[in-house]
JSON list of C-alpha atoms in Angstrom, two decimals:
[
{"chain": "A", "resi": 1, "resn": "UNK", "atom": "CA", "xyz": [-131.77, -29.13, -32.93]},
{"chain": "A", "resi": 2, "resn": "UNK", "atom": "CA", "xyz": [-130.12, -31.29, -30.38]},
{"chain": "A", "resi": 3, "resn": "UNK", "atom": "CA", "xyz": [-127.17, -31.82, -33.06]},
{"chain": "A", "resi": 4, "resn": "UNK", "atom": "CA", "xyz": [-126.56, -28.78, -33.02]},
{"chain": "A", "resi": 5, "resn": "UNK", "atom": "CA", "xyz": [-125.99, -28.01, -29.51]},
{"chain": "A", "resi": 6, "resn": "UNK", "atom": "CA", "xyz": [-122.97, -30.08, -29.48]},
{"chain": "A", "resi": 7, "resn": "UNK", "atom": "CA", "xyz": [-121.31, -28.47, -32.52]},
{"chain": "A", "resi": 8, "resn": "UNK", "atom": "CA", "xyz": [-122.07, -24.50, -30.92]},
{"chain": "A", "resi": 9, "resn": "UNK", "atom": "CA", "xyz": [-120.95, -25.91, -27.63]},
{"chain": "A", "resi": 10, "resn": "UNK", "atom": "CA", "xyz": [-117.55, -27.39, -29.40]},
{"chain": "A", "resi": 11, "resn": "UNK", "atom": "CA", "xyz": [-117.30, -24.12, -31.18]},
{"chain": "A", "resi": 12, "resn": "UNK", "atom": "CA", "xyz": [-117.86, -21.96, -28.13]},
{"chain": "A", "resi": 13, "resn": "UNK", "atom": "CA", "xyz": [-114.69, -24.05, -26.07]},
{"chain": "A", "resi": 14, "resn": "UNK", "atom": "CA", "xyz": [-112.74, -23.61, -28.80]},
{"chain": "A", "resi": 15, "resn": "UNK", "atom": "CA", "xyz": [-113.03, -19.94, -29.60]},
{"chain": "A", "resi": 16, "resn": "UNK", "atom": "CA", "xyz": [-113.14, -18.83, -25.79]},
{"chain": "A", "resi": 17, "resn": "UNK", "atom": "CA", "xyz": [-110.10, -21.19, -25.77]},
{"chain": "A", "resi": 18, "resn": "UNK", "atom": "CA", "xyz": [-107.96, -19.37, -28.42]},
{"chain": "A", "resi": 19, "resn": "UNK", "atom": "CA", "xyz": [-108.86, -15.79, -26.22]},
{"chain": "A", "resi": 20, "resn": "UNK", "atom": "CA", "xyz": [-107.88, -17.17, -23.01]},
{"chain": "A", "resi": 21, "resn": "UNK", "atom": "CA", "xyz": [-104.71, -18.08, -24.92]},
{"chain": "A", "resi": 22, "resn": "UNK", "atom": "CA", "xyz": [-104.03, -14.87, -26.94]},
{"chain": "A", "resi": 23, "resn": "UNK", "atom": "CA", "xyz": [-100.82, -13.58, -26.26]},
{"chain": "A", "resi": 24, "resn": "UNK", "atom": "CA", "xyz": [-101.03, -10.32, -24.22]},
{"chain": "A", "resi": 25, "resn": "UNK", "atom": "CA", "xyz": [-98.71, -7.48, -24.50]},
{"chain": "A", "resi": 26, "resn": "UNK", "atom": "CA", "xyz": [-97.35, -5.92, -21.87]},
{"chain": "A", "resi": 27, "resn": "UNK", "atom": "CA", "xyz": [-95.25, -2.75, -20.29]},
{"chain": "A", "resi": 28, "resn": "UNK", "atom": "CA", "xyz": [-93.26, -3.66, -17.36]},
{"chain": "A", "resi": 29, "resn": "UNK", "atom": "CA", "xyz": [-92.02, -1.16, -15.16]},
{"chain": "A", "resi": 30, "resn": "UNK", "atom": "CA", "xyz": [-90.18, -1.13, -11.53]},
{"chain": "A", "resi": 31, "resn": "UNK", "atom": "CA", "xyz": [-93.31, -1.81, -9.21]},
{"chain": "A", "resi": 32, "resn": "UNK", "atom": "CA", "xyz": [-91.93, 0.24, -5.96]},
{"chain": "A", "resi": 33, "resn": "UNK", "atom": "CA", "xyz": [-91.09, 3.25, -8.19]},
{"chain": "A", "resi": 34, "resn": "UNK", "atom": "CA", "xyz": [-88.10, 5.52, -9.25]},
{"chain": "A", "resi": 35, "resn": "UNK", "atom": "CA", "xyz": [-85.90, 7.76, -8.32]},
{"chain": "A", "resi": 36, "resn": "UNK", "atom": "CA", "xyz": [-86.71, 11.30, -9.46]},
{"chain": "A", "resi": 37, "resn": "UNK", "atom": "CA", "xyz": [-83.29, 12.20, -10.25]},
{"chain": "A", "resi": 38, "resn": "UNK", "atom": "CA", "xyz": [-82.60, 8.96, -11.25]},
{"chain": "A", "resi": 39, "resn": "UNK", "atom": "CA", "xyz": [-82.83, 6.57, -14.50]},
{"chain": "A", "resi": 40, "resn": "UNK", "atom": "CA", "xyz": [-86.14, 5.59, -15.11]},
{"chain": "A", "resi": 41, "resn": "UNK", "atom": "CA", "xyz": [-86.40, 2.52, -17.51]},
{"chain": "A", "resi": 42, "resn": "UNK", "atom": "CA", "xyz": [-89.74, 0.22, -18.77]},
{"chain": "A", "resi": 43, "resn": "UNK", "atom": "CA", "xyz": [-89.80, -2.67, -20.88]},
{"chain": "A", "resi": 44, "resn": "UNK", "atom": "CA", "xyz": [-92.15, -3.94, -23.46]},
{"chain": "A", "resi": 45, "resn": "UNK", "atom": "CA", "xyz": [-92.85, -7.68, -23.18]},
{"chain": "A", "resi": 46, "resn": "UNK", "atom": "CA", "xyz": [-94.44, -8.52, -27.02]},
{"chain": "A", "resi": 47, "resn": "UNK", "atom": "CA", "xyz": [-94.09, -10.59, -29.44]},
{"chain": "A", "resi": 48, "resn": "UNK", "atom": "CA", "xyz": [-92.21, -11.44, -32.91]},
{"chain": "A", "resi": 49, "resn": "UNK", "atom": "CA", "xyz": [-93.81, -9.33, -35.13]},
{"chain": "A", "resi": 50, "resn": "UNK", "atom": "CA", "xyz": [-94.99, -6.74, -32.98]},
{"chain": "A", "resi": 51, "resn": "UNK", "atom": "CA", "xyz": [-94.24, -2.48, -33.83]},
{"chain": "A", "resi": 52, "resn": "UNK", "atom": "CA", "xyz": [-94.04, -0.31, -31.41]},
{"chain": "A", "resi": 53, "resn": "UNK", "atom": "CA", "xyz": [-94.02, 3.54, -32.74]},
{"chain": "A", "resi": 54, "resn": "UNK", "atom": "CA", "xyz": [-94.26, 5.57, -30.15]},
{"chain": "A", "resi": 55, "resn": "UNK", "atom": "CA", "xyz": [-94.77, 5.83, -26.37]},
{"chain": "A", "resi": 56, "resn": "UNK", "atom": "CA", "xyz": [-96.00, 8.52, -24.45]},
{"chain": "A", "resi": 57, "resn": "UNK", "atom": "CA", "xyz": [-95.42, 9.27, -20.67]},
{"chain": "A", "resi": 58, "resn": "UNK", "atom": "CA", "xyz": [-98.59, 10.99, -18.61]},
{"chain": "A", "resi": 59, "resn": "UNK", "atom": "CA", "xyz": [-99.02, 12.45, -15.57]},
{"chain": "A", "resi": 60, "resn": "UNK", "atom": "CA", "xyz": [-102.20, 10.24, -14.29]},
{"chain": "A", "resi": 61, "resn": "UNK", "atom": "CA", "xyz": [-103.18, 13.80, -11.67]},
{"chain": "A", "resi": 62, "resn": "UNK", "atom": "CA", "xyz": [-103.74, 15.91, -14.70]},
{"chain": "A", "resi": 63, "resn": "UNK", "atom": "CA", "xyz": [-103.55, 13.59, -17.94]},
{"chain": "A", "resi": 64, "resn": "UNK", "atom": "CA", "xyz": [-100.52, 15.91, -19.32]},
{"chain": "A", "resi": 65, "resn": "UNK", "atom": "CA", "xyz": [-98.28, 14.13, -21.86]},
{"chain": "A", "resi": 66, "resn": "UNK", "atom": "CA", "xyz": [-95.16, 14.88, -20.43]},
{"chain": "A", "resi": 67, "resn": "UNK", "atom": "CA", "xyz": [-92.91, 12.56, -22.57]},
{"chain": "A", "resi": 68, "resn": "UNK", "atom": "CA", "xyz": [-92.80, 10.76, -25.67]},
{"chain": "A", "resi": 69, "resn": "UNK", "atom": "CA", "xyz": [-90.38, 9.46, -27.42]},
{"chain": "A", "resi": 70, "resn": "UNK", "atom": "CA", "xyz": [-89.55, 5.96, -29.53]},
{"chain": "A", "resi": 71, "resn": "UNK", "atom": "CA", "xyz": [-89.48, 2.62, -27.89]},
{"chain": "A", "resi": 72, "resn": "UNK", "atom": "CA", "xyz": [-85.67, 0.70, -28.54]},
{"chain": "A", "resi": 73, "resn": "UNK", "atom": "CA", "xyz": [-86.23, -2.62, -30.19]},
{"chain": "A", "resi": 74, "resn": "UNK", "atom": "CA", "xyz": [-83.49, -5.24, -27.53]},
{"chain": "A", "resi": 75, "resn": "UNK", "atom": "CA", "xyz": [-84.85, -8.34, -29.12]},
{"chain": "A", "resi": 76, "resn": "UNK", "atom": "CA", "xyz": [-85.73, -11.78, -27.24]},
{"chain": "A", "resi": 77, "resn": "UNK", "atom": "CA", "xyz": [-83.80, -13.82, -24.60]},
{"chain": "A", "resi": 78, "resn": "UNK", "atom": "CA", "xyz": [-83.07, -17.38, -24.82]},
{"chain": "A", "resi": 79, "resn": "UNK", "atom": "CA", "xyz": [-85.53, -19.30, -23.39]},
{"chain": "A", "resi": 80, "resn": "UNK", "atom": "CA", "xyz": [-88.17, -17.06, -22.48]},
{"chain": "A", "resi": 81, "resn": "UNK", "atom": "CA", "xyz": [-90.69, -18.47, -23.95]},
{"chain": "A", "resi": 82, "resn": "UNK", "atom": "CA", "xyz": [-91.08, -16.47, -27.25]},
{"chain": "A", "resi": 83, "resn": "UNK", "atom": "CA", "xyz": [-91.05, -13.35, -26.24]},
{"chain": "A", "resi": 84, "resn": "UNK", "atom": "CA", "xyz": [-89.94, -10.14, -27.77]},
{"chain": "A", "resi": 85, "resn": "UNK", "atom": "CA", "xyz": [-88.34, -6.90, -25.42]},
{"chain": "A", "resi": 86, "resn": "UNK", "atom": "CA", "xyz": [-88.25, -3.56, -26.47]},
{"chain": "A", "resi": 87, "resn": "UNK", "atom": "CA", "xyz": [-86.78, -0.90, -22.97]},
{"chain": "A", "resi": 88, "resn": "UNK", "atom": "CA", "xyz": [-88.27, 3.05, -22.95]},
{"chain": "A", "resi": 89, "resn": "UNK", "atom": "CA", "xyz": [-85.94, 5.24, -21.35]},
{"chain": "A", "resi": 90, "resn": "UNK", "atom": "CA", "xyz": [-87.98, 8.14, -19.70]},
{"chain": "A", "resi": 91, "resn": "UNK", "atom": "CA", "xyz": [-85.11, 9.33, -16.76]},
{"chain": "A", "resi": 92, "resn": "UNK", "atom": "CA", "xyz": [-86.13, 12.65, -18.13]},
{"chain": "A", "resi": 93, "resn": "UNK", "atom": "CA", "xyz": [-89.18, 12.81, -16.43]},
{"chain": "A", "resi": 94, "resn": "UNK", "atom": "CA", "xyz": [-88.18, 14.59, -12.89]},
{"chain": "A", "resi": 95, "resn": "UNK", "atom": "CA", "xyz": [-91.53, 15.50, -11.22]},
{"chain": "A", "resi": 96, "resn": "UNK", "atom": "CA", "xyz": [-92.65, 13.72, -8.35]},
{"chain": "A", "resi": 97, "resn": "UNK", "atom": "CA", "xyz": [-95.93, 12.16, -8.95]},
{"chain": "A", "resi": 98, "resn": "UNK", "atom": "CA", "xyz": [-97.50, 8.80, -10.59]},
{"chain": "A", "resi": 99, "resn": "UNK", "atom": "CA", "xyz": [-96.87, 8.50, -14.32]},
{"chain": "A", "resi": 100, "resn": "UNK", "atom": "CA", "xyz": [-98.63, 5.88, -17.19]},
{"chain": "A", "resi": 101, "resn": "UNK", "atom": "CA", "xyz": [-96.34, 4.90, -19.79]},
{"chain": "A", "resi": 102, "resn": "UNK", "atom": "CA", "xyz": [-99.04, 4.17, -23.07]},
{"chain": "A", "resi": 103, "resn": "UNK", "atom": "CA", "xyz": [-97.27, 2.75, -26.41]},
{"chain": "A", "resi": 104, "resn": "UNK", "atom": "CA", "xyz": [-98.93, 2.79, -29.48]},
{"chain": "A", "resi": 105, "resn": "UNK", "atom": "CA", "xyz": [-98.60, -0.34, -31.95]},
{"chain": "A", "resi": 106, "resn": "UNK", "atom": "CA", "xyz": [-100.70, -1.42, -34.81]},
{"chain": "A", "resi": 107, "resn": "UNK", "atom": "CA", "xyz": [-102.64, -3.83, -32.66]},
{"chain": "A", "resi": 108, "resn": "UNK", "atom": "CA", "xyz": [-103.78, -0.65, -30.03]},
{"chain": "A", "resi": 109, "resn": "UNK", "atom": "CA", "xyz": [-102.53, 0.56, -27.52]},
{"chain": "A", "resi": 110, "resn": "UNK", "atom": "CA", "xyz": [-101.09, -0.49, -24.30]},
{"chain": "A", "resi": 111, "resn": "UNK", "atom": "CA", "xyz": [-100.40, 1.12, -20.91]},
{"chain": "A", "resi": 112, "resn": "UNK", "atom": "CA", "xyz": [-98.25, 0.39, -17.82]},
{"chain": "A", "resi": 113, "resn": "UNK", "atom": "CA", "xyz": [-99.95, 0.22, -14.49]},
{"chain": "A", "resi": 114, "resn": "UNK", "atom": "CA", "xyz": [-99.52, 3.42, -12.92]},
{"chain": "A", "resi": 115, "resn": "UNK", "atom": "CA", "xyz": [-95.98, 4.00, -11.40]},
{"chain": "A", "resi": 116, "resn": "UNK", "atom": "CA", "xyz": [-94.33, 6.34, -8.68]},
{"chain": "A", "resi": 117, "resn": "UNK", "atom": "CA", "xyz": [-91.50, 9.21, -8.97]}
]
């Protein structure tokens, strides 16, 4: 029994390890907020080999879809890190009021933190 410990310990490190390290995506947006007659853009911080098919703007006062459209693939910069961008364009959403931006990829989905009009 006491061999064992060791080797489930070992184990354990390593696979809480390889989580801690997994490589989040992300939706950036423009933390003070927009404009509402203004452009509104977000960006999608993945990875090589991520898809994004859709994204979908919502009102977070009444959960109302109130955009969706597809996600433009810009590609990665050099030297940052390996990342991969994609930017959502969603300057047609005028209303005042706090918005999520969710994209859809074959991984799950991903939201924004909620942002201002």
């Amino acid at each position: 029994m006491k061999k064992r410990i060791p080797a489930l310990l070992a184990a354990l490190i390593l696979l809480a390890a390889s989580a801690a390290s997994a490589e989040e995506v992300k939706v950036l947006t423009n933390q003070v907020g927009y404009e509402a007659a203004g452009p509104k853009l977000a960006v999608i911080e993945g990875h090589p080999g991520d898809a994004f098919g859709r994204f979908t703007v919502m009102d977070m006062k009444t959960g109302e879809k109130v955009l969706s459209g597809l996600p433009r693939h810009a590609g990665p910069v050099e030297k940052w890190k390996n990342w991969d961008f994609w930017t959502i364009d969603w300057s047609a959403v005028a209303g005042e009021g706090t918005y999520v931006i969710e994209c859809i990829s074959p991984k799950g989905a991903v939201r924004s933190h909620p942002v201002s009009v």
